[in-house]
Amino acid sequence: MKAINRVRASRSLGCFLAGVSLLLPTSAGAQDSNEAELIMSGAAVYGKMCGRCHNPRSPIERSDREWVTIIAHMRVRGNLTGGQVRQILAFLQATNTDPGQPTPIASSADVVEGAGTPGAVNGELEAPIRLDLAERGGQVLREKACLGCHVLGGEGGNVGPKLDGVIDRRDLGYLRRKLRDPTFDNSTSMMPNLALSQEEVEAILAHLAKKRE
Amino acid sequence: MTAMGIKQSARWWSGIFCLALALAPTDLLAQETEAVEEEPVGERVVPTNAFLVSGYGTVGYVARLEGEDENAFTASFSPILLFQFQDRILFEAEFEFELTEGVTETGLEYAQLDYVATDNLTVTAGKFLVPFGVFGERLHPTWINKFPSSPPIYGHHVAEFGVEPLFPILSDVGIMGRVTIAPEPWQISLNGYVTQGPALEGEFDLEDEEEFHAPEFEFPASSADNNTGKMPGARIDVALPPWFEVNGSFLNGDYDDEGVLDLTGWNIAAEFRHSNFEARGEYLQVRQELETEEGFPTLRRHGFYAQAAYRFGPWEPVFRWTKIFDDKLEDDKVAEGARQIGIGIDYWFSPSVAVMAGFELNDESGVELDNDRFVIHVGFGY
């Protein structure tokens, strides 16, 4: 096994060096898109595999390191393949926001009641969409692997409902809450809490609104 | 004696066959549809060794609803320790502390070493949850099982004055190989193992018993095996995740001290899930040889449970129906069965914390008194 690892390591080192010496920006771009694809496919595999025996657990429950060990545990218990393990880990580690540190679970109180929390009062749940953030929103939908589970514009996975038209189906207040805390209306949702910042939420809404036009 | 010798070696061979099945096809079948390179892309964290504590527990209450006035507070705590060494070796152990009739029972639920040999094969040794059926291996933790007690075909959690289990299997000591392939959109696994096997629980002499019942057996999983016979077994899982899965399991061993009385179990399990609805069930059959003056007749015992649950927001009503059939050896020798109807409701605070409450309507054949119970607990996993 080690030999294979070594072969693979030297192969990818070779590729890496070739990439660097030829076209540095392109190869860095390719790396990013591979990574993004891996994370996205990870979201889909998570959606398929992680709610079969028990309710799905949110990526932000655990740190990067902890997920490595837990997924090793689940690999044995749940008969996952090595490929699936790498995909799921990429997704969990990319979306738990804080590598190395366990993140406290955002409480629904922050978003739902939120009386004392600045920026979360009911009026703002209905605030108008800031279309200038639309481009950033497209980026967030990828970074947070939303498209691993949701279709938007014919692209994406089918773990969750289509995001096309969701902006018309649901009111803004609902969407703002749902994105901040997916369990607020469904305590065992397959949609993980991705600890989105308020800005990210606004950017996603802007992107969804722009797509509609 | 020679007959026994043949039986022993046949069992060894079938054990080796099961393991070989589990070990052999990895390279042939290692055609992942999505070829993902072994090196992590980007800066992924892969520690060389790591230690982690997880686990689960409950705090609850159980009361008998008819007849004798019995009730009890219940509590259990099952810490899991995970030690990972590089990315191929995982040591996992689970302890169990449970209050039963005033005493705290402690147990080592499992203590196993997993070696990730290839992308498709893991080898496990030690004391592990036996992949016979799915409840014991996958569903028994109290935050996973949607009903506050275990289905009576297996027994385990909250057994106080409930129905006698048909097949009390959870974990055993031995070695296991697990192979998985995932040709899109399927997920197919074969789990093969050889363990110490079952043992007779207490003394049993058919001729001395006043009323007929099947000799009880257990999986003592001690390092001293009660007989020389080992127990091979296997389970095959075919799934179309997340919607559908079927599993077929088989095992065979000796349960008496002399190693003559044969025990064979097989199980078929299935599950189905669509959005907020989940249904699952398991059927199992045990063929158990008995010793009588005429020879070694086989008693066939069987039963099933079927469960359905539907989630509305945080609420999840659960219905579970269990039946253990009456099984007849001869006209005057009937092992009594039982029936349980379970109606429960869960309230989920988070994916792994819930209050679960349920009524069990228990009826045992040949028993006058109903044994109905009310069980409630807070189940949490961390």
mmCIF file of N, CA and C in Angstrom, chain B residues 323-370:
data_model
loop_
_atom_site.group_PDB
_atom_site.id
_atom_site.type_symbol
_atom_site.label_atom_id
_atom_site.label_comp_id
_atom_site.label_asym_id
_atom_site.label_seq_id
_atom_site.Cartn_x
_atom_site.Cartn_y
_atom_site.Cartn_z
ATOM 1 N N LYS B 323 -43.589 -9.707 16.291
ATOM 2 C CA LYS B 323 -44.245 -10.977 16.524
ATOM 3 C C LYS B 323 -43.210 -12.077 16.637
ATOM 4 N N ILE B 324 -43.347 -12.866 17.706
ATOM 5 C CA ILE B 324 -42.524 -14.064 17.858
ATOM 6 C C ILE B 324 -43.513 -15.217 17.788
ATOM 7 N N PHE B 325 -43.332 -16.093 16.835
ATOM 8 C CA PHE B 325 -44.326 -17.146 16.616
ATOM 9 C C PHE B 325 -44.208 -18.265 17.653
ATOM 10 N N ASP B 326 -45.340 -18.948 17.891
ATOM 11 C CA ASP B 326 -45.291 -20.182 18.675
ATOM 12 C C ASP B 326 -44.597 -21.206 17.792
ATOM 13 N N ASP B 327 -43.661 -21.938 18.339
ATOM 14 C CA ASP B 327 -43.004 -22.943 17.516
ATOM 15 C C ASP B 327 -43.109 -24.290 18.182
ATOM 16 N N LYS B 328 -43.542 -25.255 17.383
ATOM 17 C CA LYS B 328 -43.863 -26.557 17.926
ATOM 18 C C LYS B 328 -42.757 -27.558 17.609
ATOM 19 N N LEU B 329 -42.275 -28.244 18.639
ATOM 20 C CA LEU B 329 -41.322 -29.320 18.397
ATOM 21 C C LEU B 329 -42.113 -30.611 18.201
ATOM 22 N N GLU B 330 -42.990 -30.863 19.176
ATOM 23 C CA GLU B 330 -43.955 -31.959 19.057
ATOM 24 C C GLU B 330 -45.264 -31.408 19.592
ATOM 25 N N ASP B 331 -46.332 -32.206 19.511
ATOM 26 C CA ASP B 331 -47.629 -31.679 19.912
ATOM 27 C C ASP B 331 -47.655 -31.112 21.326
ATOM 28 N N ASP B 332 -46.939 -31.775 22.236
ATOM 29 C CA ASP B 332 -46.967 -31.285 23.613
ATOM 30 C C ASP B 332 -45.738 -30.439 23.940
ATOM 31 N N LYS B 333 -44.957 -30.142 22.936
ATOM 32 C CA LYS B 333 -43.765 -29.325 23.184
ATOM 33 C C LYS B 333 -43.812 -28.082 22.307
ATOM 34 N N VAL B 334 -44.354 -27.012 22.872
ATOM 35 C CA VAL B 334 -44.501 -25.773 22.107
ATOM 36 C C VAL B 334 -43.723 -24.661 22.800
ATOM 37 N N ALA B 335 -42.841 -24.022 22.069
ATOM 38 C CA ALA B 335 -42.154 -22.846 22.611
ATOM 39 C C ALA B 335 -43.074 -21.664 22.362
ATOM 40 N N GLU B 336 -43.490 -21.022 23.459
ATOM 41 C CA GLU B 336 -44.497 -19.973 23.338
ATOM 42 C C GLU B 336 -43.945 -18.740 22.636
ATOM 43 N N GLY B 337 -44.784 -18.107 21.857
ATOM 44 C CA GLY B 337 -44.401 -16.880 21.174
ATOM 45 C C GLY B 337 -44.921 -15.665 21.924
ATOM 46 N N ALA B 338 -44.866 -14.530 21.269
ATOM 47 C CA ALA B 338 -45.326 -13.300 21.904
ATOM 48 C C ALA B 338 -45.654 -12.294 20.818
ATOM 49 N N ARG B 339 -46.391 -11.273 21.210
ATOM 50 C CA ARG B 339 -46.690 -10.223 20.255
ATOM 51 C C ARG B 339 -46.532 -8.890 20.958
ATOM 52 N N GLN B 340 -45.995 -7.929 20.256
ATOM 53 C CA GLN B 340 -45.910 -6.602 20.844
ATOM 54 C C GLN B 340 -46.352 -5.567 19.826
ATOM 55 N N ILE B 341 -47.230 -4.670 20.274
ATOM 56 C CA ILE B 341 -47.562 -3.529 19.442
ATOM 57 C C ILE B 341 -47.011 -2.321 20.158
ATOM 58 N N GLY B 342 -46.187 -1.576 19.479
ATOM 59 C CA GLY B 342 -45.561 -0.414 20.093
ATOM 60 C C GLY B 342 -46.034 0.847 19.395
ATOM 61 N N ILE B 343 -46.512 1.795 20.180
ATOM 62 C CA ILE B 343 -46.948 3.071 19.616
ATOM 63 C C ILE B 343 -46.179 4.146 20.348
ATOM 64 N N GLY B 344 -45.440 4.940 19.609
ATOM 65 C CA GLY B 344 -44.585 5.896 20.299
ATOM 66 C C GLY B 344 -44.543 7.234 19.601
ATOM 67 N N ILE B 345 -43.975 8.211 20.295
ATOM 68 C CA ILE B 345 -43.773 9.515 19.674
ATOM 69 C C ILE B 345 -42.444 10.082 20.141
ATOM 70 N N ASP B 346 -41.720 10.675 19.202
ATOM 71 C CA ASP B 346 -40.435 11.291 19.522
ATOM 72 C C ASP B 346 -40.550 12.789 19.310
ATOM 73 N N TYR B 347 -39.832 13.530 20.126
ATOM 74 C CA TYR B 347 -39.704 14.964 19.885
ATOM 75 C C TYR B 347 -38.210 15.250 19.763
ATOM 76 N N TRP B 348 -37.793 15.689 18.591
ATOM 77 C CA TRP B 348 -36.363 15.900 18.328
ATOM 78 C C TRP B 348 -35.967 17.340 18.609
ATOM 79 N N PHE B 349 -35.011 17.517 19.533
ATOM 80 C CA PHE B 349 -34.473 18.851 19.788
ATOM 81 C C PHE B 349 -33.354 19.145 18.807
ATOM 82 N N SER B 350 -32.642 18.114 18.417
ATOM 83 C CA SER B 350 -31.545 18.241 17.466
ATOM 84 C C SER B 350 -31.440 16.865 16.823
ATOM 85 N N PRO B 351 -30.557 16.715 15.823
ATOM 86 C CA PRO B 351 -30.486 15.403 15.179
ATOM 87 C C PRO B 351 -30.140 14.251 16.120
ATOM 88 N N SER B 352 -29.558 14.561 17.287
ATOM 89 C CA SER B 352 -29.166 13.458 18.156
ATOM 90 C C SER B 352 -29.666 13.604 19.587
ATOM 91 N N VAL B 353 -30.656 14.459 19.800
ATOM 92 C CA VAL B 353 -31.248 14.587 21.131
ATOM 93 C C VAL B 353 -32.766 14.554 20.991
ATOM 94 N N ALA B 354 -33.411 13.630 21.699
ATOM 95 C CA ALA B 354 -34.858 13.513 21.580
ATOM 96 C C ALA B 354 -35.472 12.986 22.857
ATOM 97 N N VAL B 355 -36.732 13.356 23.067
ATOM 98 C CA VAL B 355 -37.534 12.690 24.084
ATOM 99 C C VAL B 355 -38.355 11.659 23.337
ATOM 100 N N MET B 356 -38.325 10.424 23.810
ATOM 101 C CA MET B 356 -39.058 9.353 23.143
ATOM 102 C C MET B 356 -39.976 8.698 24.159
ATOM 103 N N ALA B 357 -41.240 8.563 23.790
ATOM 104 C CA ALA B 357 -42.191 7.923 24.689
ATOM 105 C C ALA B 357 -42.948 6.863 23.916
ATOM 106 N N GLY B 358 -43.268 5.751 24.576
ATOM 107 C CA GLY B 358 -43.991 4.714 23.853
ATOM 108 C C GLY B 358 -44.793 3.797 24.761
ATOM 109 N N PHE B 359 -45.905 3.314 24.211
ATOM 110 C CA PHE B 359 -46.671 2.262 24.865
ATOM 111 C C PHE B 359 -46.332 0.954 24.181
ATOM 112 N N GLU B 360 -46.124 -0.065 24.994
ATOM 113 C CA GLU B 360 -45.929 -1.406 24.437
ATOM 114 C C GLU B 360 -47.111 -2.240 24.883
ATOM 115 N N LEU B 361 -47.854 -2.793 23.943
ATOM 116 C CA LEU B 361 -48.918 -3.722 24.289
ATOM 117 C C LEU B 361 -48.355 -5.110 24.067
ATOM 118 N N ASN B 362 -48.021 -5.763 25.177
ATOM 119 C CA ASN B 362 -47.339 -7.050 25.096
ATOM 120 C C ASN B 362 -48.292 -8.191 25.407
ATOM 121 N N ASP B 363 -48.329 -9.169 24.550
ATOM 122 C CA ASP B 363 -49.126 -10.362 24.818
ATOM 123 C C ASP B 363 -48.264 -11.579 24.593
ATOM 124 N N GLU B 364 -48.120 -12.386 25.626
ATOM 125 C CA GLU B 364 -47.361 -13.613 25.463
ATOM 126 C C GLU B 364 -48.323 -14.778 25.425
ATOM 127 N N SER B 365 -48.108 -15.691 24.483
ATOM 128 C CA SER B 365 -48.984 -16.857 24.393
ATOM 129 C C SER B 365 -48.885 -17.633 25.690
ATOM 130 N N GLY B 366 -50.027 -18.134 26.158
ATOM 131 C CA GLY B 366 -50.016 -18.986 27.341
ATOM 132 C C GLY B 366 -49.823 -18.227 28.633
ATOM 133 N N VAL B 367 -49.734 -16.881 28.570
ATOM 134 C CA VAL B 367 -49.600 -16.106 29.799
ATOM 135 C C VAL B 367 -50.883 -15.321 29.979
ATOM 136 N N GLU B 368 -51.512 -15.486 31.130
ATOM 137 C CA GLU B 368 -52.796 -14.835 31.388
ATOM 138 C C GLU B 368 -52.655 -13.320 31.406
ATOM 139 N N LEU B 369 -51.671 -12.893 32.201
ATOM 140 C CA LEU B 369 -51.550 -11.483 32.504
ATOM 141 C C LEU B 369 -50.930 -10.727 31.329
ATOM 142 N N ASP B 370 -51.496 -9.608 31.000
ATOM 143 C CA ASP B 370 -50.858 -8.757 30.007
ATOM 144 C C ASP B 370 -49.651 -8.100 30.636
#
